[in-house]
mmCIF file of C-alpha atoms in Angstrom:
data_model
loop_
_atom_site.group_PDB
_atom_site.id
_atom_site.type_symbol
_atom_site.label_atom_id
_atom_site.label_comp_id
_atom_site.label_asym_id
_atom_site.label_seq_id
_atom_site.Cartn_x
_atom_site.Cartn_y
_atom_site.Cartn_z
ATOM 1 C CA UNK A 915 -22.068 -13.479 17.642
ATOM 2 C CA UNK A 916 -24.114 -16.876 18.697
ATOM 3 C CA UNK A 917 -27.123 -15.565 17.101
ATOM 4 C CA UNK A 918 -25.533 -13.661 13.549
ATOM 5 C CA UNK A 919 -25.525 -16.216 10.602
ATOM 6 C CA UNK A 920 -25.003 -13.246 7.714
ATOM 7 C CA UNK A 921 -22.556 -10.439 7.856
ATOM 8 C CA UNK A 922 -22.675 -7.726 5.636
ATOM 9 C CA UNK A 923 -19.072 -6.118 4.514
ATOM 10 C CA UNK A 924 -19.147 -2.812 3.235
ATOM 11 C CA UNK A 925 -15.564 -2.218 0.824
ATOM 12 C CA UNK A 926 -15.090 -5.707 1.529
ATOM 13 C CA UNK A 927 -13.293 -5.769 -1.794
ATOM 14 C CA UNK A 928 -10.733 -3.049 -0.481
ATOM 15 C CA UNK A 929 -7.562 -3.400 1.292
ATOM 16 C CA UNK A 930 -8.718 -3.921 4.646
ATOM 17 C CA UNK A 931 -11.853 -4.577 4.478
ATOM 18 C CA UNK A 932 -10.331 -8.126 2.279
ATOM 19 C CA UNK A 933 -8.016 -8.619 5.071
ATOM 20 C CA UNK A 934 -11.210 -8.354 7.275
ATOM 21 C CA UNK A 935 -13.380 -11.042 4.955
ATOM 22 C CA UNK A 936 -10.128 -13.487 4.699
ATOM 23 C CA UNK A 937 -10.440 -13.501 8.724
ATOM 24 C CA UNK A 938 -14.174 -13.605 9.024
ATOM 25 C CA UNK A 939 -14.153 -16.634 6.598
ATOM 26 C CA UNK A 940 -10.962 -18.193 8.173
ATOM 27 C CA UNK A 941 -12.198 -18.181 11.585
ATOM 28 C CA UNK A 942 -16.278 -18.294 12.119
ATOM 29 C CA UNK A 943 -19.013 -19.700 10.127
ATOM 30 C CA UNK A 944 -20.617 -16.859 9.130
ATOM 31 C CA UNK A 945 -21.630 -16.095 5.245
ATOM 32 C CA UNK A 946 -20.300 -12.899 4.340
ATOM 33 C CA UNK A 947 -21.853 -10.718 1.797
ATOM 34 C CA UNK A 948 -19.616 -7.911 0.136
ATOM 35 C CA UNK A 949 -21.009 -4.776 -0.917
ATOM 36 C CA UNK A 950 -18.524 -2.489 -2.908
ATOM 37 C CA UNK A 951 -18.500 0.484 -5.802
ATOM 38 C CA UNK A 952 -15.237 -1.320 -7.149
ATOM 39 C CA UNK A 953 -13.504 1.858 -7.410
ATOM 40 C CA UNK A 954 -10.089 1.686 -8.334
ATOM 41 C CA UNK A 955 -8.983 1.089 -4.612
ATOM 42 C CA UNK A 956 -11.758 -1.923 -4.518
ATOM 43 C CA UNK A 957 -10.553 -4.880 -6.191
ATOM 44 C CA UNK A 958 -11.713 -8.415 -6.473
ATOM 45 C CA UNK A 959 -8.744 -10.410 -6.639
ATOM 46 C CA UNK A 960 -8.180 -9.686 -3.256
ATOM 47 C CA UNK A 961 -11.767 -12.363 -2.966
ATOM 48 C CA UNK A 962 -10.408 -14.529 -5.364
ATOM 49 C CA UNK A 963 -9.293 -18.001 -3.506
ATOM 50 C CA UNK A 964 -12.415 -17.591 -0.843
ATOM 51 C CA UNK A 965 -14.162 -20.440 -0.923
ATOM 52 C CA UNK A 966 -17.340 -19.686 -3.382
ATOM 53 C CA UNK A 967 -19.703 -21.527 -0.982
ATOM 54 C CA UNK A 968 -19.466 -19.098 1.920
ATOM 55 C CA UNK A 969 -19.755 -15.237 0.270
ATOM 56 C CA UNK A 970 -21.471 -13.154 -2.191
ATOM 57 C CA UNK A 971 -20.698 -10.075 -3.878
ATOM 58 C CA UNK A 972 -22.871 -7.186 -4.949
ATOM 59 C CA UNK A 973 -21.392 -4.414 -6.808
ATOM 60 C CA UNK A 974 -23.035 -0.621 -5.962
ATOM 61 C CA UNK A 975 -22.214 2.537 -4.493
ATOM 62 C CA UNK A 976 -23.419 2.522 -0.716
ATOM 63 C CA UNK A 977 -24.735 5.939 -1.140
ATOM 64 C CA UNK A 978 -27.327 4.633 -3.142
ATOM 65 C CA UNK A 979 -30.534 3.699 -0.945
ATOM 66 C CA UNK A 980 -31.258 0.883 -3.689
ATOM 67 C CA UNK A 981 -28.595 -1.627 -3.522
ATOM 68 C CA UNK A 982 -27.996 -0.849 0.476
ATOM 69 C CA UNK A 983 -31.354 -2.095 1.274
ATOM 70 C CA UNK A 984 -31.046 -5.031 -0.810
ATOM 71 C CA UNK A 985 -27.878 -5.832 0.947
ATOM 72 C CA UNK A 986 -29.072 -4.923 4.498
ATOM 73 C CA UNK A 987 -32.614 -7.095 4.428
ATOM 74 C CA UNK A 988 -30.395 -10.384 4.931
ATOM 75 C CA UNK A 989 -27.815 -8.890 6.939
ATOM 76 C CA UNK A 990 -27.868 -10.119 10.852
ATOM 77 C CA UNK A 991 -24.823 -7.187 11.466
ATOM 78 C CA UNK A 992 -22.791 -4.984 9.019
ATOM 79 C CA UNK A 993 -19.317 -3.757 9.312
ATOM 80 C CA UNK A 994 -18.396 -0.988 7.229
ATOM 81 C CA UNK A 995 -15.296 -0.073 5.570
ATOM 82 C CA UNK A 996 -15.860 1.218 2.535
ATOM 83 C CA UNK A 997 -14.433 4.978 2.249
ATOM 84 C CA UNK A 998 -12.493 7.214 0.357
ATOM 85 C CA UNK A 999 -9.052 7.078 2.585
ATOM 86 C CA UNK A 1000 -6.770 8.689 0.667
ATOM 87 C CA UNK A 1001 -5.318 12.070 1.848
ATOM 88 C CA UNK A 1002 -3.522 13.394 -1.162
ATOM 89 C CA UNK A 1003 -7.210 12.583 -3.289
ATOM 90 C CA UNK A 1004 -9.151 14.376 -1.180
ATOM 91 C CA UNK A 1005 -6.480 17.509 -1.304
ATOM 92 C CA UNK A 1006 -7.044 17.438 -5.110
ATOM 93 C CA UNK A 1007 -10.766 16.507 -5.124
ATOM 94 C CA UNK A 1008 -12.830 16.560 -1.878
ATOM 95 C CA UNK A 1009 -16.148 15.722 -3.215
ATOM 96 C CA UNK A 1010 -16.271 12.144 -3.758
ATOM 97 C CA UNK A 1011 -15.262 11.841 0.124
ATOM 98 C CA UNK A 1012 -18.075 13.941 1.413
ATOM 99 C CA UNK A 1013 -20.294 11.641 -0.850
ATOM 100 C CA UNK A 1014 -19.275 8.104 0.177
ATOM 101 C CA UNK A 1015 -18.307 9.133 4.079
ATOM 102 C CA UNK A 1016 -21.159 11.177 4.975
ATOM 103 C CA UNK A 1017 -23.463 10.263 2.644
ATOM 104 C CA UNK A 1018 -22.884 6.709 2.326
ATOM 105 C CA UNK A 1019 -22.439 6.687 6.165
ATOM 106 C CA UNK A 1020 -25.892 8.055 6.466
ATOM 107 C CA UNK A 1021 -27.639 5.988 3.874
ATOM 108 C CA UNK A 1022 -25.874 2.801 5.779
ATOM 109 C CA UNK A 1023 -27.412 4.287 9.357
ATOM 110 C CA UNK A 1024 -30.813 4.625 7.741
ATOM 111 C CA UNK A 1025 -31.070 1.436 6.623
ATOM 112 C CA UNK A 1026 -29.969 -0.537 9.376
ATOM 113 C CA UNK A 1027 -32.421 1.703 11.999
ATOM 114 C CA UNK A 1028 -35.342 -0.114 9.444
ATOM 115 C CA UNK A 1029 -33.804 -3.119 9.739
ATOM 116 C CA UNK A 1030 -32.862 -3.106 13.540
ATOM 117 C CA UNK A 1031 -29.306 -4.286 12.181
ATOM 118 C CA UNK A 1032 -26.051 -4.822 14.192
ATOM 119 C CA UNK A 1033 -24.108 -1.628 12.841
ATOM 120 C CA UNK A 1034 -20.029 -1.935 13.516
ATOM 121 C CA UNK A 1035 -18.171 1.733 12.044
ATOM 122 C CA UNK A 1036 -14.636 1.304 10.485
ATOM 123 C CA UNK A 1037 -12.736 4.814 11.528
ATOM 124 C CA UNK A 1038 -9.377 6.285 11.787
ATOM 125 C CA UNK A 1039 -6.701 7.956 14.253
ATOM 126 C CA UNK A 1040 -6.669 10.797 12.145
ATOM 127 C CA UNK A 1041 -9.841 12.289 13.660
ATOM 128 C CA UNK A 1042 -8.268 13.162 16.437
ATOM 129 C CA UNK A 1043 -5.664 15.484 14.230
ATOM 130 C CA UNK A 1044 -1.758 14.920 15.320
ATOM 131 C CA UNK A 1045 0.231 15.119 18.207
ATOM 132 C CA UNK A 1046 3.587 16.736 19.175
ATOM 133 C CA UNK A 1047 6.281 14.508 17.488
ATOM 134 C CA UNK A 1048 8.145 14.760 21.176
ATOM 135 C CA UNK A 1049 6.507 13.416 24.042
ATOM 136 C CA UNK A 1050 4.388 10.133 24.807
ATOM 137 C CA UNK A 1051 0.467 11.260 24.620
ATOM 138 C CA UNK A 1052 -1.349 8.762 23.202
ATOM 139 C CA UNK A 1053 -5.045 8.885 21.523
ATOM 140 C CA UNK A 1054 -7.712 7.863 23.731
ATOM 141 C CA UNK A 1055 -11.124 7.466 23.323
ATOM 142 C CA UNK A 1056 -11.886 10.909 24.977
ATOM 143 C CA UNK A 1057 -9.356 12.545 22.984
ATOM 144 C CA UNK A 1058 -11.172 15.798 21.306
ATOM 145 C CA UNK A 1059 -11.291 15.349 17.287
ATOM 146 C CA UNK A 1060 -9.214 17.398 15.428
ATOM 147 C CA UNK A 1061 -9.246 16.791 11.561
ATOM 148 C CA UNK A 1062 -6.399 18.640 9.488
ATOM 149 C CA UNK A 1063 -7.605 17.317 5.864
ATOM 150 C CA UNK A 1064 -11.032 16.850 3.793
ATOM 151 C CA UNK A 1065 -10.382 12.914 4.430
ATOM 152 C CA UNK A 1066 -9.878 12.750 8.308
ATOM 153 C CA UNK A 1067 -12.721 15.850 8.079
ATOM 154 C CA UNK A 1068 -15.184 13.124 6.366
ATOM 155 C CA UNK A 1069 -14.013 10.564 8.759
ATOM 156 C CA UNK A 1070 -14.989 12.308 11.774
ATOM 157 C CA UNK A 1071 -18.556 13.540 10.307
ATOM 158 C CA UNK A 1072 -19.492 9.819 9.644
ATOM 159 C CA UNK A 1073 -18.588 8.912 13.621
ATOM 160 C CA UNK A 1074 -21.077 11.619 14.677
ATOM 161 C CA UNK A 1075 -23.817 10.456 12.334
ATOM 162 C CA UNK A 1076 -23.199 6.943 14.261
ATOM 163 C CA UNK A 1077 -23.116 8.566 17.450
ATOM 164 C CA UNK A 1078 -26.403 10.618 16.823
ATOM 165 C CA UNK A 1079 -28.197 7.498 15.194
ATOM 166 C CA UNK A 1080 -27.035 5.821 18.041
ATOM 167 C CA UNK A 1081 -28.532 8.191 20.896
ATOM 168 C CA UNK A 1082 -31.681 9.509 18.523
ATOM 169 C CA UNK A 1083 -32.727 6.590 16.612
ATOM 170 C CA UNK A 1084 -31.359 2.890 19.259
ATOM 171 C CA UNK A 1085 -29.132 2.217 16.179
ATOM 172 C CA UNK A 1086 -27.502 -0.753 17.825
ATOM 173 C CA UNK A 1087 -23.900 0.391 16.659
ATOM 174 C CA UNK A 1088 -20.484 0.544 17.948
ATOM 175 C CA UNK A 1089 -17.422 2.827 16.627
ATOM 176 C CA UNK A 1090 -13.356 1.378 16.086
ATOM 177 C CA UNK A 1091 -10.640 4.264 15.153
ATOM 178 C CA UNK A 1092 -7.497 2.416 14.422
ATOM 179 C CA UNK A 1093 -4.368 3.231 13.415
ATOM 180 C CA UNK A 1094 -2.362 3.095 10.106
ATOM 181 C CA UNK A 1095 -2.763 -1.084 8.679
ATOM 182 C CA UNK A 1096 0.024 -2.485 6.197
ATOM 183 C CA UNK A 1097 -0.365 -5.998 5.058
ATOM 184 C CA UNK A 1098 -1.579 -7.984 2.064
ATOM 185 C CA UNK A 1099 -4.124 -6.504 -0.714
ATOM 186 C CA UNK A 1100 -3.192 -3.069 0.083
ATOM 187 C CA UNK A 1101 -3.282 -0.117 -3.381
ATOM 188 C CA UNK A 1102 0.421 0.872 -4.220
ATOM 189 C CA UNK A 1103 -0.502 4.572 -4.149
ATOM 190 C CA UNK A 1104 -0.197 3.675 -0.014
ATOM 191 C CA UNK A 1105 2.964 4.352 1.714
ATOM 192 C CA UNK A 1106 4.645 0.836 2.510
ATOM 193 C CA UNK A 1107 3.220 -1.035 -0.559
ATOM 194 C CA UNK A 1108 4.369 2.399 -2.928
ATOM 195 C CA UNK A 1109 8.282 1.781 -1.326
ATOM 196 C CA UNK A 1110 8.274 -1.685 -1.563
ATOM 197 C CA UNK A 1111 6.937 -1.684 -5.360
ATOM 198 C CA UNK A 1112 8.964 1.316 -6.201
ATOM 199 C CA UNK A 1113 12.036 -0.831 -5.054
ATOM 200 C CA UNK A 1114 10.985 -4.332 -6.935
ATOM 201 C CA UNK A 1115 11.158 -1.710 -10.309
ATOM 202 C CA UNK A 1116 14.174 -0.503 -9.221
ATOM 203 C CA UNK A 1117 13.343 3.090 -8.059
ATOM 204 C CA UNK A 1118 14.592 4.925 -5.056
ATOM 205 C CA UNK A 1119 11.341 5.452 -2.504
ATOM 206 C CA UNK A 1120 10.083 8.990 -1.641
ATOM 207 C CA UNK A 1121 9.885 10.294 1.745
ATOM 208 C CA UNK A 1122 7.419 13.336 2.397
ATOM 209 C CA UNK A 1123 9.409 16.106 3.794
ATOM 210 C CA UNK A 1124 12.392 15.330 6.503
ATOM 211 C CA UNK A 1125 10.437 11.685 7.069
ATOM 212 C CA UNK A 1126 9.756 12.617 10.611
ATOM 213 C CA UNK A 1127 6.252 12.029 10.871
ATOM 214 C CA UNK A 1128 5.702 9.010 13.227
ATOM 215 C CA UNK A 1129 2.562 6.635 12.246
ATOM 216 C CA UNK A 1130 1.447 3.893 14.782
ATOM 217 C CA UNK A 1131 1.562 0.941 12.533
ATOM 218 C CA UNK A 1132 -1.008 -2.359 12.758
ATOM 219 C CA UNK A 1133 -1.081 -5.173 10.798
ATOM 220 C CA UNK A 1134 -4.221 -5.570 8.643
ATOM 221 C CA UNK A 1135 -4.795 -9.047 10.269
ATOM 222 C CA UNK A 1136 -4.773 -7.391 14.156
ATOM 223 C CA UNK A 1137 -7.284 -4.772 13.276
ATOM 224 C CA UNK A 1138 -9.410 -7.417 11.219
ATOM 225 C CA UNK A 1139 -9.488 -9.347 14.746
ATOM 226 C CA UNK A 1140 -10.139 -6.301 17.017
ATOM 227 C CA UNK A 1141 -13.296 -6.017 15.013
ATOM 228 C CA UNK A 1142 -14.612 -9.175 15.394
ATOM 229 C CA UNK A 1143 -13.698 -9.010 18.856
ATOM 230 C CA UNK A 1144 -15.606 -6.036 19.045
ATOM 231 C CA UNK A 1145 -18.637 -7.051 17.157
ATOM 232 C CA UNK A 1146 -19.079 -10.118 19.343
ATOM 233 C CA UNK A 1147 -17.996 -8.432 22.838
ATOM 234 C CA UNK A 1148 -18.278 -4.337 22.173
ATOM 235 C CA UNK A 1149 -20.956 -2.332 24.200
ATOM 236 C CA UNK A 1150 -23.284 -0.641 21.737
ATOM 237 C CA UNK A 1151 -22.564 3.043 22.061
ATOM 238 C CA UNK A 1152 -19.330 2.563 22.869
ATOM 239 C CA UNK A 1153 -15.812 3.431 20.570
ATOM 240 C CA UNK A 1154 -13.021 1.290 20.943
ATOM 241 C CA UNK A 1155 -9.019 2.667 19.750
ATOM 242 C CA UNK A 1156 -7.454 -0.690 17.611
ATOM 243 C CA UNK A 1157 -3.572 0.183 17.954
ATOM 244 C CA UNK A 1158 -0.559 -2.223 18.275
ATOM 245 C CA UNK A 1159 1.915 0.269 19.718
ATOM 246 C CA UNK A 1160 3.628 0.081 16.911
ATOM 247 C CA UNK A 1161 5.113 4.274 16.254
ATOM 248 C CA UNK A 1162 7.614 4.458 14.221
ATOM 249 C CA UNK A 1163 8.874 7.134 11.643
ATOM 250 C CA UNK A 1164 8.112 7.587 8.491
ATOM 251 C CA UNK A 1165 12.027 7.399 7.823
ATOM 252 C CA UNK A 1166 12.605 4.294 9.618
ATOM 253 C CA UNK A 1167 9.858 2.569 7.958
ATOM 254 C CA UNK A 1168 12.035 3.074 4.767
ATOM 255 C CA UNK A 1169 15.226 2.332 5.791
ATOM 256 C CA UNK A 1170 13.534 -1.196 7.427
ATOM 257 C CA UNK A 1171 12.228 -1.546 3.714
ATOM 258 C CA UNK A 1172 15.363 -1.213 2.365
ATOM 259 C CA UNK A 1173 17.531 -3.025 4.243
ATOM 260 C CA UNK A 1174 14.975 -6.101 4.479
ATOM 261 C CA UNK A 1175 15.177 -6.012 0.356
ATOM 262 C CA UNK A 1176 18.577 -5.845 0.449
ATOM 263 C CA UNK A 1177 19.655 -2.202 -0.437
ATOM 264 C CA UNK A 1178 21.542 0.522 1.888
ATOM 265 C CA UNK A 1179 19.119 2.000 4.247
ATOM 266 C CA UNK A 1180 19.970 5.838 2.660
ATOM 267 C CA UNK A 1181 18.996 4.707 -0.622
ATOM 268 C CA UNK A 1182 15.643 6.875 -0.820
ATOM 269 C CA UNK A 1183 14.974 11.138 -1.789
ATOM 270 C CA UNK A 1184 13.250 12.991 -0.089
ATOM 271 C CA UNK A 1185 10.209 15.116 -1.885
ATOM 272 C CA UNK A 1186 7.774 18.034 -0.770
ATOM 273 C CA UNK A 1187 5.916 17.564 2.085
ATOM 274 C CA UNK A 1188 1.960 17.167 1.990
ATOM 275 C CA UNK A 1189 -0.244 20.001 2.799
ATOM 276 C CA UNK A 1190 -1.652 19.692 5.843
ATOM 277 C CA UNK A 1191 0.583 16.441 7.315
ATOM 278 C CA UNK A 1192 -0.082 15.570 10.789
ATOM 279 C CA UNK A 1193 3.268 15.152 12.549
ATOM 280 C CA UNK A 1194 2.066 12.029 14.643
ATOM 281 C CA UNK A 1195 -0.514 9.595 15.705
ATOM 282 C CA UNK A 1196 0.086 6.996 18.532
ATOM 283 C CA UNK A 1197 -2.903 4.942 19.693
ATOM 284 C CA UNK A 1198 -3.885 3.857 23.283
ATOM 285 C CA UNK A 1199 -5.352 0.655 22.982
ATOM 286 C CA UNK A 1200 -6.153 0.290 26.389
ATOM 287 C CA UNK A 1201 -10.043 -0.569 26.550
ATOM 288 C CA UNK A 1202 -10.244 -2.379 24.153
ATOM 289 C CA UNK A 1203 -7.264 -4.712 25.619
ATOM 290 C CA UNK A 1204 -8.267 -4.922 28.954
ATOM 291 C CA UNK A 1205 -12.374 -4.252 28.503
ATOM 292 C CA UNK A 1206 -12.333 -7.153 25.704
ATOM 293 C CA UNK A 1207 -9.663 -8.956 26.073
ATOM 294 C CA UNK A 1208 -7.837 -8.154 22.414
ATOM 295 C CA UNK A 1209 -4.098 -8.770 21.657
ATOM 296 C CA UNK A 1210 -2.169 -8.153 18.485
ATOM 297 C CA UNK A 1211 -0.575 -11.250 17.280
ATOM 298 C CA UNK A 1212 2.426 -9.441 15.183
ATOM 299 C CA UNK A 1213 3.604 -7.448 17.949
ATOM 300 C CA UNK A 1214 6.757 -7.313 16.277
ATOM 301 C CA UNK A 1215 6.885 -4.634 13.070
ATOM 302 C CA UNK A 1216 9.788 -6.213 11.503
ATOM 303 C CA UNK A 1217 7.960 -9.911 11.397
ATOM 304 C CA UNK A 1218 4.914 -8.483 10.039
ATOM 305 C CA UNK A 1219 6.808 -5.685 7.560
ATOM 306 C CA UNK A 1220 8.935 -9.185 6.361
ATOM 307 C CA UNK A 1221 5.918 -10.806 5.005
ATOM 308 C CA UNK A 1222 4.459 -7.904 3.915
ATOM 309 C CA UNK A 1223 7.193 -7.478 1.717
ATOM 310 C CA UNK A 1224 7.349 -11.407 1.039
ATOM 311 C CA UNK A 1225 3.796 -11.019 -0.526
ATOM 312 C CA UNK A 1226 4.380 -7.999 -2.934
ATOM 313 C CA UNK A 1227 7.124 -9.979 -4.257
ATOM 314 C CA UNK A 1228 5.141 -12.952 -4.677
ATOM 315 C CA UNK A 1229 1.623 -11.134 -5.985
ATOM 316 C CA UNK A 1230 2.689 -9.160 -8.555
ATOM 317 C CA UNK A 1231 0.267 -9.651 -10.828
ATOM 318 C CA UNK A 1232 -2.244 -8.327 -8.089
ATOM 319 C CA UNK A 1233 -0.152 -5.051 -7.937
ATOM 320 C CA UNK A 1234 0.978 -4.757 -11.777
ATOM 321 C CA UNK A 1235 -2.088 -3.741 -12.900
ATOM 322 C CA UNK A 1236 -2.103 -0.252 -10.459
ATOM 323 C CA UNK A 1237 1.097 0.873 -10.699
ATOM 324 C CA UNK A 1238 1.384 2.881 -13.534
ATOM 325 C CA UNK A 1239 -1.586 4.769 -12.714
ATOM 326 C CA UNK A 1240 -0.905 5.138 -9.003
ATOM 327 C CA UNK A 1241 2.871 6.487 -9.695
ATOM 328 C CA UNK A 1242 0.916 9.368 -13.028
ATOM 329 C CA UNK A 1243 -0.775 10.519 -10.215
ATOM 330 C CA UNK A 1244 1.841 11.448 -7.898
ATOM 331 C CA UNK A 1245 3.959 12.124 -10.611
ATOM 332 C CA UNK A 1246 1.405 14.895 -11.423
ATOM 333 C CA UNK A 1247 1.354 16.335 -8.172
ATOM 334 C CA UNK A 1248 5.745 17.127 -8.157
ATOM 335 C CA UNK A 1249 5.723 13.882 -6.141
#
C-alpha cells in the first residue's frame, strides 16, 4: 500500500465498515473518504471521535453514477462495504437489496475500470449456502455458491460482477467472504447486540427455532485487519475466506451472554424459526493465513464477546436511539 495515499470506504458509516475506518485510521496514514446512503443501518456516530484531519464524508447512494464518480476520481483504492445485510429485510422486501448489491456493485465496478482504481469486495459466508450441522467441512474458496435467501442471493451476484469485471474489463480487484463479525457499532436488530440490549432493558433474548444453527464468529477488528492485509498483499483476481474458527451455536452464544451479564444461562424463549435459515457456516481461513500471513488477534470468543458486551453497556446513547424501531419490526413479524 506504499504507493495509496486516499482510500475510499464504501458504508464506512456502517457497522463494519466503522470498525474497518477506526483501523485504517489507527494504524496507516492513509486519508479515508466515506461514502454512505446513511440508511438506518449507516450511522455517523460510529465516525464521531476520528480525528477530523484525516477523513471526509460524502453522503449518497452508491447506485447513483453521480456521487460514485465524485468519490472515486481521488480514490488511490476502494473497499466496499456498503450493502443491505439483513436477512429477515430482504424476506419482507427484496428490492432495495437487488438495488444497492447488484446495482451499486456494478455502478462501483464501472467507475473504478475508468479510473484504473484498486477495487477490494466486502462479501459473506452465506454465498456458499449452509452446511450439515454434524460434521467438520469447512468453506473454502472453491466451495460452489449456494444462496438460500434474497440477501446471500444479492451477495453472490455482486462477487460475479467482480469476477467478470475482473477477467473482461483488468478491474484490478480482489474478493474477501468472511464470516459472521460482532463487535462495537453494530445495529441492535443483529443477533449479539439484539440479546445483549434486550437484557440491559430487562427482556429475556429470543432464539430462532431450537438455537442450533452454528455461526463462525469474528471479531469486527480481525476482519477489518484481514482486509488491509489483503489490500496491501492480495493477488488481484484472487478471493480470500476471513474466518477466526470461531463456530459456535446460536444457543451457546446466548447462554455466554447471559451468564457474562450475570443472569442464568436458560433465561431466554425460544421463537419461530426464519424462513429459509442455513443450519451452519464454518470458514477455512487457510490462504489467507498461510498465503498472507493473517492472524486473528481475539482468538478467544469469550474475550472478545466480554468487551463487546462492556461497550453496549457503556454506549448507550449510540444504541438508544434504534431500539425501539429495531424491536416494532420484529415484533411485527411474530418475533
Amino acid at each position: 500500500m506504499w504507493s495509496m495515499r486516499n482510500l475510499l470506504v464504501t458504508g464506512g458509516a456502517g457497522f463494519i465498515g466503522s470498525n474497518f475506518v477506526h483501523h485504517v485510521l489507527a494504524h496507516t496514514d492513509l486519508h479515508v473518504t466515506v461514502l454512505d446512503k446513511l440508511t438506518y443501518a449507516g450511522n455517523l456516530a460510529s465516525l464521531a471521535d476520528l480525528p477530523q484531519n484525516r477523513f471526509t464524508i460524502l453522503e449518497g447512494d452508491i447506485a447513483d453514477p453521480g456521487i460514485v464518480e465524485q468519490a472515486m476520481s481521488t480514490a488511490d483504492a476502494v473497499v466496499h462495504y456498503a450493502a443491505e445485510s439483513h436477512n429477515d429485510n430482504s424476506l419482507h422486501d427484496p428490492e432495495p437489496f437487488l438495488q444497492t448489491n447488484i446495482v451499486g456493485t456494478y455502478t462501483l465496478l464501472e467507475a473504478a475500470r475508468r479510473h484504473g482504481t484498486r477495487f477490494h469486495h466486502i462479501s459473506t459466508d452465506e454465498v456458499y449456502g449452509d452446511l450439515p450441522l454434524e460434521g467438520t467441512e469447512r468453506f473454502t474458496e472453491a466451495t460452489a455458491y449456494n444462496p438460500s435467501s434474497p440477501y446471500s442471493s444479492t451477495k453472490a451476484g455482486s462477487d460475479m460482477l467482480v469476477r467478470a469485471w475482473v477477467r473482461s474489463f483488468g478491474v484490478r480487484a480482489t474478493i474477501s467472504n468472511c464470516s459472521n463479525n460482532y463487535g462495537p457499532f453494530q445495529h441492535v436488530e443483529k443477533f449479539i447486540p439484539r440479546q445483549i440490549t434486550n437484557i440491559l432493558d430487562g427482556h429475556r433474548p429470543k432464539i430462532y427455532g431450537e438455537g442450533t444453527n452454528v455461526r463462525d464468529w469474528i471479531h469486527a477488528d480481525d476482519h477489518s485487519s484481514a482486509v488491509l492485509t489483503i489490500l496491501d498483499k492480495g493477488i488481484i483476481g484472487q478471493t480470500y475466506l476471513i474466518g477466526a474458527d470461531g463456530e459456535l451455536s446460536n444457543l451457546a452464544v446466548v447462554r455466554q451472554i447471559l451468564v457474562q451479564m450475570g443472569h442464568p444461562a436458560d433465561a431466554f424463549e425460544l421463537v419461530t424459526d426464519r424462513a429459509g435459515h442455513d443450519l451452519r457456516y464454518a470458514i477455512d481461513s487457510s490462504k489467507l493465513r498461510n498465503e498472507l500471513g493473517w492472524r486473528p488477534a481475539f482468538g478467544d470468543f469469550d474475550h472478545g464477546l466480554e468487551q463487546t458486551i462492556e461497550w453496549y453497556r457503556s454506549h448507550e446513547d449510540w444504541w438508544r436511539p434504534q431500539k425501539a424501531a429495531a424491536e416494532a419490526r420484529y415484533a411485527a413479524q411474530g418475533q
